[in-house]
Tab-separated table of C-alpha atoms in Angstrom:
chain	number	residue	atom	x	y	z
A	1	MET	CA	-20.549	101.518	-13.216
A	2	THR	CA	-17.726	99.004	-13.707
A	3	VAL	CA	-16.113	98.305	-17.044
A	4	SER	CA	-17.723	94.876	-17.279
A	5	ALA	CA	-21.119	96.349	-16.467
A	6	SER	CA	-20.620	99.020	-19.115
A	7	ARG	CA	-19.862	96.363	-21.703
A	8	ARG	CA	-22.973	94.436	-20.714
A	9	VAL	CA	-25.087	97.549	-21.249
A	10	VAL	CA	-23.531	98.117	-24.691
A	11	VAL	CA	-24.270	94.507	-25.682
A	12	ALA	CA	-27.808	94.833	-24.307
A	13	LEU	CA	-28.329	97.996	-26.379
A	14	CYS	CA	-27.112	96.136	-29.461
A	15	ALA	CA	-29.595	93.356	-28.733
A	16	ALA	CA	-32.394	95.885	-28.296
A	17	THR	CA	-31.537	97.570	-31.591
A	18	VAL	CA	-31.393	94.242	-33.437
A	19	GLY	CA	-34.832	93.317	-32.130
A	20	MET	CA	-36.384	96.640	-33.133
A	21	CYS	CA	-34.791	96.378	-36.588
A	22	ALA	CA	-36.130	92.843	-37.071
A	23	SER	CA	-39.648	94.067	-36.353
A	24	THR	CA	-39.273	97.064	-38.683
A	25	LEU	CA	-37.742	95.022	-41.502
A	26	GLN	CA	-40.546	92.484	-41.350
A	27	GLN	CA	-43.140	95.224	-41.766
A	28	THR	CA	-41.441	97.200	-44.537
A	29	LEU	CA	-40.370	94.298	-46.725
A	30	LEU	CA	-43.836	92.781	-46.361
A	31	ALA	CA	-45.393	96.012	-47.650
A	32	THR	CA	-43.542	95.514	-50.941
A	33	ALA	CA	-44.403	91.822	-51.135
A	34	THR	CA	-48.100	92.063	-50.187
A	35	PRO	CA	-49.470	92.423	-53.751
A	36	THR	CA	-47.611	89.259	-54.767
A	37	ILE	CA	-48.769	87.445	-51.624
A	38	ILE	CA	-52.379	88.394	-52.339
A	39	GLY	CA	-52.009	87.218	-55.919
A	40	GLU	CA	-50.653	83.846	-54.745
A	41	LEU	CA	-52.873	83.176	-51.728
A	42	GLY	CA	-56.003	85.004	-52.879
A	43	HIS	CA	-58.514	86.945	-50.743
A	44	ARG	CA	-57.971	90.480	-52.035
A	45	ASP	CA	-60.404	91.677	-49.364
A	46	ALA	CA	-57.718	90.787	-46.776
A	47	TYR	CA	-55.114	93.152	-48.257
A	48	ALA	CA	-55.212	95.689	-45.418
A	49	TRP	CA	-55.257	92.974	-42.756
A	50	VAL	CA	-51.855	91.590	-43.787
A	51	SER	CA	-50.282	94.610	-42.100
A	52	GLY	CA	-53.211	95.756	-39.983
A	53	ILE	CA	-53.543	92.622	-37.864
A	54	TYR	CA	-49.850	92.844	-36.916
A	55	LEU	CA	-50.183	96.486	-35.844
A	56	LEU	CA	-53.362	95.780	-33.913
A	57	ALA	CA	-51.841	92.867	-31.977
A	58	SER	CA	-48.588	94.682	-31.168
A	59	THR	CA	-50.476	97.773	-29.978
A	60	LEU	CA	-52.870	95.893	-27.707
A	61	VAL	CA	-50.027	93.960	-26.041
A	62	LEU	CA	-47.848	97.018	-25.332
A	63	PRO	CA	-49.415	98.299	-22.058
A	64	TRP	CA	-49.419	94.876	-20.390
A	65	ALA	CA	-45.915	94.054	-21.627
A	66	GLY	CA	-44.537	97.353	-20.324
A	67	VAL	CA	-45.796	96.828	-16.773
A	68	VAL	CA	-44.669	93.190	-16.671
A	69	THR	CA	-41.214	94.094	-18.019
A	70	ASP	CA	-40.723	96.439	-15.060
A	71	ARG	CA	-41.519	93.521	-12.731
A	72	VAL	CA	-39.513	90.668	-14.226
A	73	GLY	CA	-36.688	92.528	-16.003
A	74	ALA	CA	-35.943	93.111	-19.669
A	75	ARG	CA	-34.373	89.746	-20.462
A	76	PRO	CA	-37.342	87.374	-19.918
A	77	MET	CA	-39.748	89.605	-21.817
A	78	TYR	CA	-37.309	90.259	-24.661
A	79	LEU	CA	-36.462	86.571	-25.071
A	80	ALA	CA	-40.155	85.666	-25.005
A	81	GLY	CA	-40.939	88.338	-27.573
A	82	MET	CA	-38.098	87.365	-29.890
A	83	GLY	CA	-38.975	83.689	-29.559
A	84	VAL	CA	-42.630	84.270	-30.434
A	85	PHE	CA	-41.688	86.653	-33.232
A	86	GLY	CA	-39.114	84.267	-34.716
A	87	LEU	CA	-41.380	81.208	-34.658
A	88	ALA	CA	-44.220	83.206	-36.184
A	89	THR	CA	-41.881	84.447	-38.921
A	90	VAL	CA	-41.103	80.863	-39.858
A	91	GLY	CA	-44.852	80.194	-39.847
A	92	VAL	CA	-45.455	83.140	-42.190
A	93	CYS	CA	-42.812	81.829	-44.585
A	94	LEU	CA	-44.484	78.395	-44.626
A	95	SER	CA	-48.057	79.698	-44.991
A	96	HIS	CA	-50.060	78.286	-47.896
A	97	SER	CA	-53.394	79.987	-47.230
A	98	MET	CA	-54.447	83.503	-46.327
A	99	GLY	CA	-56.008	82.320	-43.076
A	100	MET	CA	-52.760	80.662	-42.014
A	101	LEU	CA	-50.774	83.766	-42.964
A	102	LEU	CA	-53.024	86.091	-40.944
A	103	VAL	CA	-52.831	83.859	-37.869
A	104	PHE	CA	-49.041	83.916	-37.926
A	105	ARG	CA	-49.043	87.681	-38.600
A	106	LEU	CA	-51.185	88.069	-35.480
A	107	VAL	CA	-48.681	86.017	-33.464
A	108	GLN	CA	-45.822	88.066	-34.942
A	109	GLY	CA	-47.529	91.217	-33.685
A	110	VAL	CA	-47.797	89.753	-30.197
A	111	GLY	CA	-44.081	88.976	-30.250
A	112	ALA	CA	-43.221	92.518	-31.350
A	113	GLY	CA	-45.455	93.934	-28.622
A	114	LEU	CA	-43.532	91.920	-26.035
A	115	LEU	CA	-40.023	92.816	-27.157
A	116	VAL	CA	-40.460	96.579	-27.726
A	117	PRO	CA	-40.941	97.562	-24.024
A	118	ALA	CA	-38.007	95.355	-23.067
A	119	ALA	CA	-35.815	97.000	-25.710
A	120	LEU	CA	-36.786	100.481	-24.499
A	121	ALA	CA	-36.203	99.481	-20.862
A	122	VAL	CA	-32.577	98.656	-21.668
A	123	VAL	CA	-31.959	102.335	-22.440
A	124	GLY	CA	-33.077	103.082	-18.877
A	125	LEU	CA	-29.942	101.301	-17.642
A	126	LEU	CA	-27.843	104.264	-18.782
A	127	ASP	CA	-26.754	106.769	-16.170
A	128	ASP	CA	-27.908	110.132	-17.517
A	129	ASP	CA	-30.245	111.843	-19.945
A	130	ARG	CA	-27.522	112.639	-22.480
A	131	ALA	CA	-26.498	108.990	-22.771
A	132	ARG	CA	-30.125	107.904	-23.026
A	133	GLY	CA	-30.759	110.461	-25.747
A	134	HIS	CA	-27.776	109.212	-27.767
A	135	ALA	CA	-29.004	105.619	-27.386
A	136	PHE	CA	-32.547	106.450	-28.489
A	137	GLY	CA	-31.161	108.446	-31.410
A	138	LEU	CA	-28.959	105.607	-32.642
A	139	MET	CA	-31.779	103.119	-32.158
A	140	GLY	CA	-34.056	105.356	-34.210
A	141	LEU	CA	-31.385	105.700	-36.894
A	142	ALA	CA	-31.137	101.926	-37.183
A	143	GLN	CA	-34.910	101.656	-37.571
A	144	VAL	CA	-34.999	104.338	-40.256
A	145	LEU	CA	-32.285	102.505	-42.176
A	146	ALA	CA	-34.380	99.361	-41.835
A	147	ASN	CA	-37.295	101.333	-43.286
A	148	VAL	CA	-35.148	102.172	-46.313
A	149	VAL	CA	-33.606	98.715	-46.780
A	150	GLY	CA	-36.828	96.776	-46.169
A	151	PRO	CA	-38.764	97.817	-49.289
A	152	LEU	CA	-35.655	97.515	-51.482
A	153	TRP	CA	-34.886	94.014	-50.220
A	154	GLY	CA	-38.553	93.028	-50.295
A	155	GLY	CA	-38.945	94.110	-53.925
A	156	TRP	CA	-35.763	92.360	-55.068
A	157	ALA	CA	-36.466	89.173	-53.119
A	158	THR	CA	-40.084	88.968	-54.276
A	159	GLU	CA	-39.003	89.258	-57.903
A	160	PHE	CA	-35.948	86.978	-57.910
A	161	ILE	CA	-36.050	84.461	-55.017
A	162	GLY	CA	-39.625	84.616	-53.752
A	163	TRP	CA	-41.305	86.517	-50.916
A	164	ARG	CA	-40.965	83.578	-48.486
A	165	TRP	CA	-37.158	83.650	-48.676
A	166	GLY	CA	-37.240	87.412	-48.477
A	167	MET	CA	-39.128	87.324	-45.184
A	168	ALA	CA	-36.918	84.517	-43.881
A	169	ALA	CA	-33.999	86.955	-44.022
A	170	THR	CA	-35.149	88.400	-40.686
A	171	VAL	CA	-34.598	85.081	-38.880
A	172	PRO	CA	-30.818	85.674	-38.469
A	173	PHE	CA	-31.676	88.968	-36.763
A	174	VAL	CA	-33.869	87.043	-34.332
A	175	VAL	CA	-31.091	84.555	-33.574
A	176	ALA	CA	-28.522	87.334	-33.098
A	177	GLY	CA	-30.843	89.342	-30.852
A	178	TRP	CA	-31.634	86.287	-28.740
A	179	ALA	CA	-27.942	85.452	-28.276
A	180	LEU	CA	-26.951	89.018	-27.373
A	181	ALA	CA	-29.836	89.467	-24.952
A	182	SER	CA	-29.152	86.147	-23.209
A	183	MET	CA	-25.686	87.302	-22.158
A	184	SER	CA	-26.409	90.926	-21.329
A	185	MET	CA	-29.960	91.986	-20.473
A	186	PRO	CA	-30.961	92.187	-16.791
A	187	THR	CA	-33.541	90.008	-15.125
A	188	ALA	CA	-35.312	90.019	-11.767
A	189	ALA	CA	-36.998	87.589	-9.414
A	190	GLN	CA	-40.557	87.065	-10.594
A	191	PRO	CA	-43.011	88.242	-7.911
A	192	ALA	CA	-46.219	86.360	-7.225
A	193	GLY	CA	-48.890	87.283	-9.736
A	194	TRP	CA	-46.348	88.972	-12.020
A	195	TRP	CA	-48.666	88.547	-15.016
A	196	ARG	CA	-51.608	90.396	-13.447
A	197	VAL	CA	-52.010	94.045	-14.506
A	198	ARG	CA	-54.659	96.248	-12.938
A	199	HIS	CA	-55.734	99.769	-13.830
A	200	GLY	CA	-53.673	101.201	-10.987
A	201	ASP	CA	-50.539	99.616	-12.439
A	202	MET	CA	-50.984	101.699	-15.575
A	203	ALA	CA	-51.420	105.004	-13.731
A	204	LEU	CA	-47.667	105.682	-13.460
A	205	ARG	CA	-48.279	108.346	-10.838
A	206	SER	CA	-44.558	108.801	-10.307
A	207	ALA	CA	-44.335	110.465	-13.721
A	208	GLY	CA	-46.814	113.106	-12.643
A	209	SER	CA	-48.572	115.525	-14.956
A	210	SER	CA	-45.543	115.740	-17.254
A	211	LEU	CA	-46.337	112.291	-18.654
A	212	ALA	CA	-49.753	113.471	-19.838
A	213	GLY	CA	-48.109	116.175	-21.955
A	214	ILE	CA	-45.529	113.743	-23.305
A	215	LEU	CA	-48.244	111.259	-24.303
A	216	ALA	CA	-50.270	114.025	-25.972
A	217	MET	CA	-47.236	115.055	-28.016
A	218	ALA	CA	-46.460	111.418	-28.910
A	219	PHE	CA	-50.076	111.061	-30.057
A	220	LEU	CA	-49.741	114.093	-32.344
A	221	LEU	CA	-46.328	113.006	-33.646
A	222	GLY	CA	-47.617	109.564	-34.563
A	223	GLY	CA	-50.556	111.102	-36.386
A	224	VAL	CA	-48.487	113.666	-38.273
A	225	MET	CA	-45.772	111.239	-39.393
A	226	VAL	CA	-48.088	108.470	-40.607
A	227	SER	CA	-50.339	111.014	-42.336
A	228	VAL	CA	-47.437	112.434	-44.331
A	229	VAL	CA	-46.189	108.951	-45.261
A	230	THR	CA	-49.719	107.956	-46.332
A	231	PHE	CA	-51.029	111.080	-48.040
A	232	LEU	CA	-47.874	112.464	-49.690
A	233	PRO	CA	-47.907	109.638	-52.292
A	234	TRP	CA	-51.618	110.313	-52.823
A	235	ALA	CA	-50.999	114.042	-53.415
A	236	LEU	CA	-48.108	113.367	-55.781
A	237	GLN	CA	-50.252	110.965	-57.790
A	238	ALA	CA	-53.668	112.649	-57.663
A	239	VAL	CA	-52.556	116.275	-57.965
A	240	HIS	CA	-49.270	116.014	-59.905
A	241	HIS	CA	-49.784	112.668	-61.704
A	242	LEU	CA	-46.398	111.150	-60.820
A	243	ASP	CA	-45.820	107.434	-61.372
A	244	ALA	CA	-44.864	104.950	-58.635
A	245	SER	CA	-41.112	105.114	-59.187
A	246	ALA	CA	-41.109	108.916	-59.108
A	247	ILE	CA	-43.176	108.890	-55.923
A	248	GLY	CA	-40.660	106.513	-54.343
A	249	ARG	CA	-37.830	108.900	-55.130
A	250	ARG	CA	-39.778	111.779	-53.580
A	251	LEU	CA	-40.272	109.792	-50.363
A	252	LEU	CA	-36.565	109.054	-49.959
A	253	PRO	CA	-35.578	112.563	-48.689
A	254	MET	CA	-38.137	112.264	-45.902
A	255	LEU	CA	-36.765	108.890	-44.774
A	256	LEU	CA	-33.173	110.115	-44.861
A	257	ALA	CA	-34.127	113.298	-43.007
A	258	SER	CA	-35.815	111.170	-40.362
A	259	ALA	CA	-32.542	109.276	-39.875
A	260	VAL	CA	-30.604	112.527	-39.475
A	261	GLY	CA	-33.281	113.834	-37.111
A	262	SER	CA	-33.088	110.743	-34.946
A	263	VAL	CA	-29.367	111.232	-34.340
A	264	LEU	CA	-29.788	114.981	-33.852
A	265	GLY	CA	-32.696	114.514	-31.455
A	266	GLY	CA	-30.741	112.000	-29.420
A	267	THR	CA	-27.836	114.424	-29.134
A	268	LEU	CA	-30.050	117.311	-28.012
A	269	ALA	CA	-32.530	115.281	-25.943
A	270	SER	CA	-31.297	116.597	-22.600
A	271	HIS	CA	-31.924	120.232	-23.584
A	272	ARG	CA	-35.050	121.723	-22.015
A	273	ARG	CA	-36.532	123.145	-25.209
A	274	ALA	CA	-35.456	120.390	-27.607
A	275	VAL	CA	-39.006	119.174	-28.245
A	276	THR	CA	-40.256	122.742	-28.683
A	277	GLY	CA	-37.666	123.231	-31.410
A	278	CYS	CA	-38.942	120.087	-33.154
A	279	TRP	CA	-42.506	121.444	-33.253
A	280	LEU	CA	-41.244	124.755	-34.629
A	281	LEU	CA	-39.439	122.782	-37.329
A	282	LEU	CA	-42.683	120.944	-38.179
A	283	LEU	CA	-44.515	124.250	-38.517
A	284	ALA	CA	-41.760	125.557	-40.782
A	285	ALA	CA	-42.008	122.384	-42.876
A	286	CYS	CA	-45.743	122.956	-43.355
A	287	ALA	CA	-44.997	126.516	-44.477
A	288	VAL	CA	-42.420	125.246	-46.974
A	289	ALA	CA	-44.970	122.789	-48.401
A	290	ALA	CA	-47.673	125.468	-48.695
A	291	PRO	CA	-47.068	126.304	-52.414
A	292	GLY	CA	-48.166	122.747	-53.183
A	293	ASN	CA	-45.825	122.006	-56.085
A	294	VAL	CA	-43.760	118.809	-56.217
A	295	THR	CA	-40.557	120.419	-54.960
A	296	ALA	CA	-42.348	122.182	-52.098
A	297	LEU	CA	-44.109	118.985	-51.009
A	298	THR	CA	-40.845	117.018	-51.141
A	299	LEU	CA	-38.947	119.588	-49.073
A	300	GLY	CA	-41.838	119.959	-46.640
A	301	ALA	CA	-42.025	116.194	-46.144
A	302	ALA	CA	-38.277	116.099	-45.509
A	303	GLY	CA	-38.763	118.769	-42.831
A	304	VAL	CA	-41.489	116.684	-41.234
A	305	GLY	CA	-39.202	113.649	-41.240
A	306	LEU	CA	-36.431	115.681	-39.625
A	307	GLY	CA	-38.730	117.112	-36.941
A	308	CYS	CA	-40.528	113.864	-36.085
A	309	GLY	CA	-37.274	111.912	-36.141
A	310	ALA	CA	-35.702	114.349	-33.683
A	311	ALA	CA	-38.730	114.614	-31.390
A	312	LEU	CA	-39.153	110.930	-30.538
A	313	PRO	CA	-35.746	110.371	-28.815
A	314	ALA	CA	-36.309	113.572	-26.838
A	315	LEU	CA	-39.776	112.455	-25.720
A	316	LEU	CA	-38.589	108.985	-24.719
A	317	THR	CA	-35.681	110.489	-22.774
A	318	ARG	CA	-38.019	112.844	-20.914
A	319	THR	CA	-40.367	109.931	-20.190
A	320	GLN	CA	-37.685	107.773	-18.623
A	321	THR	CA	-36.432	110.731	-16.596
A	322	ALA	CA	-39.926	111.484	-15.258
A	323	ALA	CA	-40.789	107.867	-14.425
A	324	SER	CA	-39.477	106.103	-11.355
A	325	ALA	CA	-36.918	103.317	-11.658
A	326	GLY	CA	-39.623	100.655	-11.399
A	327	GLN	CA	-41.800	102.116	-14.166
A	328	VAL	CA	-39.382	102.837	-17.003
A	329	ALA	CA	-40.659	100.135	-19.376
A	330	GLY	CA	-44.299	100.842	-18.556
A	331	ALA	CA	-43.946	104.566	-19.223
A	332	SER	CA	-41.936	104.006	-22.422
A	333	SER	CA	-44.513	101.548	-23.754
A	334	LEU	CA	-47.258	104.112	-23.164
A	335	VAL	CA	-45.382	106.556	-25.393
A	336	GLN	CA	-45.319	103.934	-28.139
A	337	LEU	CA	-49.009	103.227	-27.533
A	338	ALA	CA	-49.822	106.942	-27.850
A	339	ARG	CA	-47.947	107.112	-31.165
A	340	HIS	CA	-49.891	104.139	-32.528
A	341	ALA	CA	-53.175	105.620	-31.317
A	342	GLY	CA	-52.403	108.917	-33.056
A	343	ALA	CA	-51.673	107.113	-36.298
A	344	ALA	CA	-54.851	105.041	-36.009
A	345	LEU	CA	-57.041	108.111	-35.369
A	346	PHE	CA	-55.467	110.603	-37.778
A	347	LEU	CA	-55.680	108.408	-40.875
A	348	PRO	CA	-59.478	107.941	-41.029
A	349	ILE	CA	-60.166	111.538	-39.989
A	350	LEU	CA	-57.750	113.178	-42.432
A	351	GLY	CA	-58.829	110.654	-45.047
A	352	LEU	CA	-62.131	112.536	-45.217
A	353	TRP	CA	-60.358	115.280	-47.198
A	354	PRO	CA	-59.450	113.191	-50.286
A	355	ALA	CA	-62.640	111.152	-49.956
A	356	HIS	CA	-65.042	114.098	-50.163
A	357	THR	CA	-63.264	116.994	-51.906
A	358	LEU	CA	-61.385	117.664	-55.121
A	359	ALA	CA	-57.708	116.706	-55.067
A	360	PRO	CA	-56.231	120.259	-54.938
A	361	VAL	CA	-58.662	121.265	-52.172
A	362	ALA	CA	-57.982	118.037	-50.278
A	363	SER	CA	-54.227	118.595	-50.513
A	364	ALA	CA	-54.593	122.086	-49.014
A	365	GLY	CA	-56.956	120.773	-46.335
A	366	LEU	CA	-54.494	118.071	-45.310
A	367	LEU	CA	-51.726	120.646	-45.006
A	368	ILE	CA	-53.896	122.918	-42.845
A	369	SER	CA	-54.824	119.969	-40.610
A	370	LEU	CA	-51.191	118.981	-40.123
A	371	SER	CA	-50.283	122.607	-39.360
A	372	ALA	CA	-52.992	122.690	-36.694
A	373	ALA	CA	-51.567	119.512	-35.135
A	374	ALA	CA	-48.089	121.096	-35.094
A	375	VAL	CA	-49.485	124.201	-33.376
A	376	GLY	CA	-51.125	121.978	-30.761
A	377	GLY	CA	-47.859	120.151	-30.148
A	378	LEU	CA	-45.994	123.444	-29.858
A	379	VAL	CA	-48.437	124.740	-27.228
A	380	ILE	CA	-48.236	121.519	-25.191
A	381	SER	CA	-44.445	121.465	-25.424
A	382	TRP	CA	-44.111	125.078	-24.262
A	383	ARG	CA	-46.443	124.532	-21.301
A	384	THR	CA	-44.776	121.308	-20.145
A	385	SER	CA	-41.081	122.176	-20.701
């Protein structure tokens, strides 16, 4: 690789990271602003859909966008995604009814679903697994930091300058990502029928049976991580009666540990048993949380953040290594799809514990369920390594 080509890849990676951060920031700052938005625009019954419709749209677009990205190159898909996302963000900021807001949130989700496979495909330009692991780790670190900054900025902006201006703060990220991608990301000649995706295009046979194990582990990781983020605040409130500010402080170690894990996982991604070590760490975290007191739950959640943060770069690196050169974006997008599917399935199933049992029993049941998921991931990892 020439020096100029190396610089283009670095710029392309920066563009990819900016795009992923813009998507993450929009979600996390909106979470803080949603109660105010509902109070202003009405329709309390639409509370869950403010975030849910975005996640649904981005998830449904991912498989198609991944296959098409492999055909036309990262640049066209990334620019299209960032363009759609940016215009929809402006629409969200200008919304004066809940219906208008939800429509633009849907379009935002489509834009995010387009740009994510393109951003992941850029990592495939790197020469070896170690470099890819470092790139995924740093990209994950940036997203975790966005997860921390988003709620803080969203809360401050909603209180002092208004939620519309708070959400508009992501527009400069869109402009910067667009500019960086225009000068660096690769493109390809568009084949006839480039937009058509058939079932056979999604098979990714070149990845072989190893992809099935990777997707199964991504499914479990997505379920475990979102369950801890969702049900830890519930346990701290229902079992230990902490207030909102105290719960926020108890969540911070998990987010910071996830950032550390992302860098660590990227560094160790090329090691054969890296993912196995992550599952062992998740099991240990469940054991630490077993006493059920506030300190144990906080430390256990931090262990989960560390393990999940480290596992994702390793899984994405293994995916791109297993897939052929023409299927990198498609395979990577399937990993993201599996994570989303795990989150979508785990929440309603594990939600049966707090819905139908006493809080202390439900807390123990949730911990046992997460331990079982970690054991399943450990078995799959050992068999596929």
